JSON list of C-alpha atoms in Angstrom, two decimals:
[
{"chain": "A", "resi": 1, "resn": "UNK", "atom": "CA", "xyz": [149.17, 54.11, 102.67]},
{"chain": "A", "resi": 2, "resn": "UNK", "atom": "CA", "xyz": [147.52, 55.43, 99.65]},
{"chain": "A", "resi": 3, "resn": "UNK", "atom": "CA", "xyz": [145.96, 58.83, 99.63]},
{"chain": "A", "resi": 4, "resn": "UNK", "atom": "CA", "xyz": [142.69, 60.37, 98.46]},
{"chain": "A", "resi": 5, "resn": "UNK", "atom": "CA", "xyz": [143.90, 62.82, 95.83]},
{"chain": "A", "resi": 6, "resn": "UNK", "atom": "CA", "xyz": [142.45, 66.33, 95.59]},
{"chain": "A", "resi": 7, "resn": "UNK", "atom": "CA", "xyz": [140.47, 68.10, 92.73]},
{"chain": "A", "resi": 8, "resn": "UNK", "atom": "CA", "xyz": [140.73, 71.38, 93.58]},
{"chain": "A", "resi": 9, "resn": "UNK", "atom": "CA", "xyz": [139.96, 72.78, 89.82]},
{"chain": "A", "resi": 10, "resn": "UNK", "atom": "CA", "xyz": [137.35, 70.17, 89.52]},
{"chain": "A", "resi": 11, "resn": "UNK", "atom": "CA", "xyz": [135.66, 71.96, 92.66]},
{"chain": "A", "resi": 12, "resn": "UNK", "atom": "CA", "xyz": [136.14, 75.12, 92.09]},
{"chain": "A", "resi": 13, "resn": "UNK", "atom": "CA", "xyz": [134.61, 74.58, 88.24]},
{"chain": "A", "resi": 14, "resn": "UNK", "atom": "CA", "xyz": [131.69, 73.19, 89.43]},
{"chain": "A", "resi": 15, "resn": "UNK", "atom": "CA", "xyz": [130.47, 76.15, 92.55]},
{"chain": "A", "resi": 16, "resn": "UNK", "atom": "CA", "xyz": [131.66, 78.93, 89.60]},
{"chain": "A", "resi": 17, "resn": "UNK", "atom": "CA", "xyz": [129.52, 77.17, 86.91]},
{"chain": "A", "resi": 18, "resn": "UNK", "atom": "CA", "xyz": [126.75, 76.81, 90.06]},
{"chain": "A", "resi": 19, "resn": "UNK", "atom": "CA", "xyz": [127.24, 80.31, 90.24]},
{"chain": "A", "resi": 20, "resn": "UNK", "atom": "CA", "xyz": [126.56, 81.32, 86.76]},
{"chain": "A", "resi": 21, "resn": "UNK", "atom": "CA", "xyz": [123.72, 79.72, 86.15]},
{"chain": "A", "resi": 22, "resn": "UNK", "atom": "CA", "xyz": [122.28, 81.15, 89.49]},
{"chain": "A", "resi": 23, "resn": "UNK", "atom": "CA", "xyz": [123.23, 84.43, 87.75]},
{"chain": "A", "resi": 24, "resn": "UNK", "atom": "CA", "xyz": [121.58, 84.25, 84.47]},
{"chain": "A", "resi": 25, "resn": "UNK", "atom": "CA", "xyz": [118.79, 83.35, 86.14]},
{"chain": "A", "resi": 26, "resn": "UNK", "atom": "CA", "xyz": [118.23, 86.02, 88.40]},
{"chain": "A", "resi": 27, "resn": "UNK", "atom": "CA", "xyz": [119.06, 88.28, 85.34]},
{"chain": "A", "resi": 28, "resn": "UNK", "atom": "CA", "xyz": [116.60, 86.35, 82.85]},
{"chain": "A", "resi": 29, "resn": "UNK", "atom": "CA", "xyz": [113.85, 86.94, 86.09]},
{"chain": "A", "resi": 30, "resn": "UNK", "atom": "CA", "xyz": [114.91, 90.51, 86.61]},
{"chain": "A", "resi": 31, "resn": "UNK", "atom": "CA", "xyz": [114.29, 91.17, 82.92]},
{"chain": "A", "resi": 32, "resn": "UNK", "atom": "CA", "xyz": [111.22, 89.49, 82.49]},
{"chain": "A", "resi": 33, "resn": "UNK", "atom": "CA", "xyz": [110.29, 91.92, 85.46]},
{"chain": "A", "resi": 34, "resn": "UNK", "atom": "CA", "xyz": [111.50, 95.01, 83.54]},
{"chain": "A", "resi": 35, "resn": "UNK", "atom": "CA", "xyz": [109.27, 93.82, 80.60]},
{"chain": "A", "resi": 36, "resn": "UNK", "atom": "CA", "xyz": [106.51, 93.75, 82.19]},
{"chain": "A", "resi": 37, "resn": "UNK", "atom": "CA", "xyz": [106.95, 96.47, 84.22]},
{"chain": "A", "resi": 38, "resn": "UNK", "atom": "CA", "xyz": [107.32, 98.76, 80.65]},
{"chain": "A", "resi": 39, "resn": "UNK", "atom": "CA", "xyz": [104.14, 96.53, 79.35]},
{"chain": "A", "resi": 40, "resn": "UNK", "atom": "CA", "xyz": [101.88, 98.45, 82.60]},
{"chain": "A", "resi": 41, "resn": "UNK", "atom": "CA", "xyz": [103.15, 102.00, 81.99]},
{"chain": "A", "resi": 42, "resn": "UNK", "atom": "CA", "xyz": [102.48, 101.51, 78.21]},
{"chain": "A", "resi": 43, "resn": "UNK", "atom": "CA", "xyz": [98.70, 100.38, 79.26]},
{"chain": "A", "resi": 44, "resn": "UNK", "atom": "CA", "xyz": [98.24, 102.99, 82.61]},
{"chain": "A", "resi": 45, "resn": "UNK", "atom": "CA", "xyz": [99.70, 105.41, 79.89]},
{"chain": "A", "resi": 46, "resn": "UNK", "atom": "CA", "xyz": [97.04, 104.81, 77.08]},
{"chain": "A", "resi": 47, "resn": "UNK", "atom": "CA", "xyz": [93.64, 106.87, 77.43]},
{"chain": "A", "resi": 48, "resn": "UNK", "atom": "CA", "xyz": [90.94, 103.79, 78.27]},
{"chain": "A", "resi": 49, "resn": "UNK", "atom": "CA", "xyz": [88.64, 103.30, 75.91]},
{"chain": "A", "resi": 50, "resn": "UNK", "atom": "CA", "xyz": [85.29, 104.82, 76.55]},
{"chain": "A", "resi": 51, "resn": "UNK", "atom": "CA", "xyz": [82.40, 102.54, 77.94]},
{"chain": "A", "resi": 52, "resn": "UNK", "atom": "CA", "xyz": [79.89, 101.76, 75.36]},
{"chain": "A", "resi": 53, "resn": "UNK", "atom": "CA", "xyz": [76.81, 103.88, 76.74]},
{"chain": "A", "resi": 54, "resn": "UNK", "atom": "CA", "xyz": [74.41, 101.23, 76.85]},
{"chain": "A", "resi": 55, "resn": "UNK", "atom": "CA", "xyz": [71.00, 101.94, 75.10]},
{"chain": "A", "resi": 56, "resn": "UNK", "atom": "CA", "xyz": [68.08, 103.38, 77.69]},
{"chain": "A", "resi": 57, "resn": "UNK", "atom": "CA", "xyz": [65.55, 101.28, 76.44]},
{"chain": "A", "resi": 58, "resn": "UNK", "atom": "CA", "xyz": [67.29, 97.91, 77.14]},
{"chain": "A", "resi": 59, "resn": "UNK", "atom": "CA", "xyz": [68.19, 99.15, 80.72]},
{"chain": "A", "resi": 60, "resn": "UNK", "atom": "CA", "xyz": [65.10, 100.15, 81.61]},
{"chain": "A", "resi": 61, "resn": "UNK", "atom": "CA", "xyz": [63.14, 97.93, 79.73]},
{"chain": "A", "resi": 62, "resn": "UNK", "atom": "CA", "xyz": [62.34, 95.12, 82.48]},
{"chain": "A", "resi": 63, "resn": "UNK", "atom": "CA", "xyz": [61.37, 98.07, 84.72]},
{"chain": "A", "resi": 64, "resn": "UNK", "atom": "CA", "xyz": [59.10, 99.12, 82.33]},
{"chain": "A", "resi": 65, "resn": "UNK", "atom": "CA", "xyz": [57.64, 96.08, 81.02]},
{"chain": "A", "resi": 66, "resn": "UNK", "atom": "CA", "xyz": [57.08, 95.45, 84.78]},
{"chain": "A", "resi": 67, "resn": "UNK", "atom": "CA", "xyz": [54.81, 98.44, 85.56]},
{"chain": "A", "resi": 68, "resn": "UNK", "atom": "CA", "xyz": [53.09, 97.99, 82.09]},
{"chain": "A", "resi": 69, "resn": "UNK", "atom": "CA", "xyz": [51.90, 94.91, 83.18]},
{"chain": "A", "resi": 70, "resn": "UNK", "atom": "CA", "xyz": [50.73, 96.38, 86.83]},
{"chain": "A", "resi": 71, "resn": "UNK", "atom": "CA", "xyz": [48.99, 99.26, 84.78]},
{"chain": "A", "resi": 72, "resn": "UNK", "atom": "CA", "xyz": [47.01, 96.37, 82.50]},
{"chain": "A", "resi": 73, "resn": "UNK", "atom": "CA", "xyz": [46.11, 94.60, 85.87]},
{"chain": "A", "resi": 74, "resn": "UNK", "atom": "CA", "xyz": [44.94, 97.58, 87.55]},
{"chain": "A", "resi": 75, "resn": "UNK", "atom": "CA", "xyz": [42.65, 98.52, 84.61]},
{"chain": "A", "resi": 76, "resn": "UNK", "atom": "CA", "xyz": [41.55, 95.14, 84.27]},
{"chain": "A", "resi": 77, "resn": "UNK", "atom": "CA", "xyz": [40.46, 95.19, 88.19]},
{"chain": "A", "resi": 78, "resn": "UNK", "atom": "CA", "xyz": [38.89, 98.06, 87.71]},
{"chain": "A", "resi": 79, "resn": "UNK", "atom": "CA", "xyz": [40.83, 100.24, 89.33]},
{"chain": "A", "resi": 80, "resn": "UNK", "atom": "CA", "xyz": [42.12, 102.53, 85.99]},
{"chain": "A", "resi": 81, "resn": "UNK", "atom": "CA", "xyz": [39.69, 103.84, 83.42]},
{"chain": "A", "resi": 82, "resn": "UNK", "atom": "CA", "xyz": [40.56, 103.47, 80.16]},
{"chain": "A", "resi": 83, "resn": "UNK", "atom": "CA", "xyz": [41.25, 107.14, 79.89]},
{"chain": "A", "resi": 84, "resn": "UNK", "atom": "CA", "xyz": [43.42, 106.89, 83.32]},
{"chain": "A", "resi": 85, "resn": "UNK", "atom": "CA", "xyz": [45.43, 104.00, 82.04]},
{"chain": "A", "resi": 86, "resn": "UNK", "atom": "CA", "xyz": [46.88, 105.82, 78.69]},
{"chain": "A", "resi": 87, "resn": "UNK", "atom": "CA", "xyz": [47.54, 108.56, 80.48]},
{"chain": "A", "resi": 88, "resn": "UNK", "atom": "CA", "xyz": [50.24, 106.38, 82.93]},
{"chain": "A", "resi": 89, "resn": "UNK", "atom": "CA", "xyz": [51.30, 104.71, 80.09]},
{"chain": "A", "resi": 90, "resn": "UNK", "atom": "CA", "xyz": [52.03, 108.13, 77.99]},
{"chain": "A", "resi": 91, "resn": "UNK", "atom": "CA", "xyz": [53.63, 108.90, 80.84]},
{"chain": "A", "resi": 92, "resn": "UNK", "atom": "CA", "xyz": [55.98, 105.75, 81.40]},
{"chain": "A", "resi": 93, "resn": "UNK", "atom": "CA", "xyz": [56.83, 105.57, 77.96]},
{"chain": "A", "resi": 94, "resn": "UNK", "atom": "CA", "xyz": [57.77, 109.41, 77.62]},
{"chain": "A", "resi": 95, "resn": "UNK", "atom": "CA", "xyz": [60.23, 109.16, 80.18]}
]
């Protein structure tokens, strides 16, 4: 009877090749992780850029406008006199 011939060298080469490929993939992954860690450490070591302070007028702008509108409505309704309106407006604009 004919018996199938075994190929031990071919099997060993396939298993070894798969091991080599897995090892390369692991090394590449580890290398990428190390590079990323180094970049993070560099970024953490850099001083943070100071945030540009927003102009006070733009930050308080809508609130200031709303208050001036309220004062104007109070003056038009007669609750405030012209002098009281001017004093309140000056106080808002100076602060």
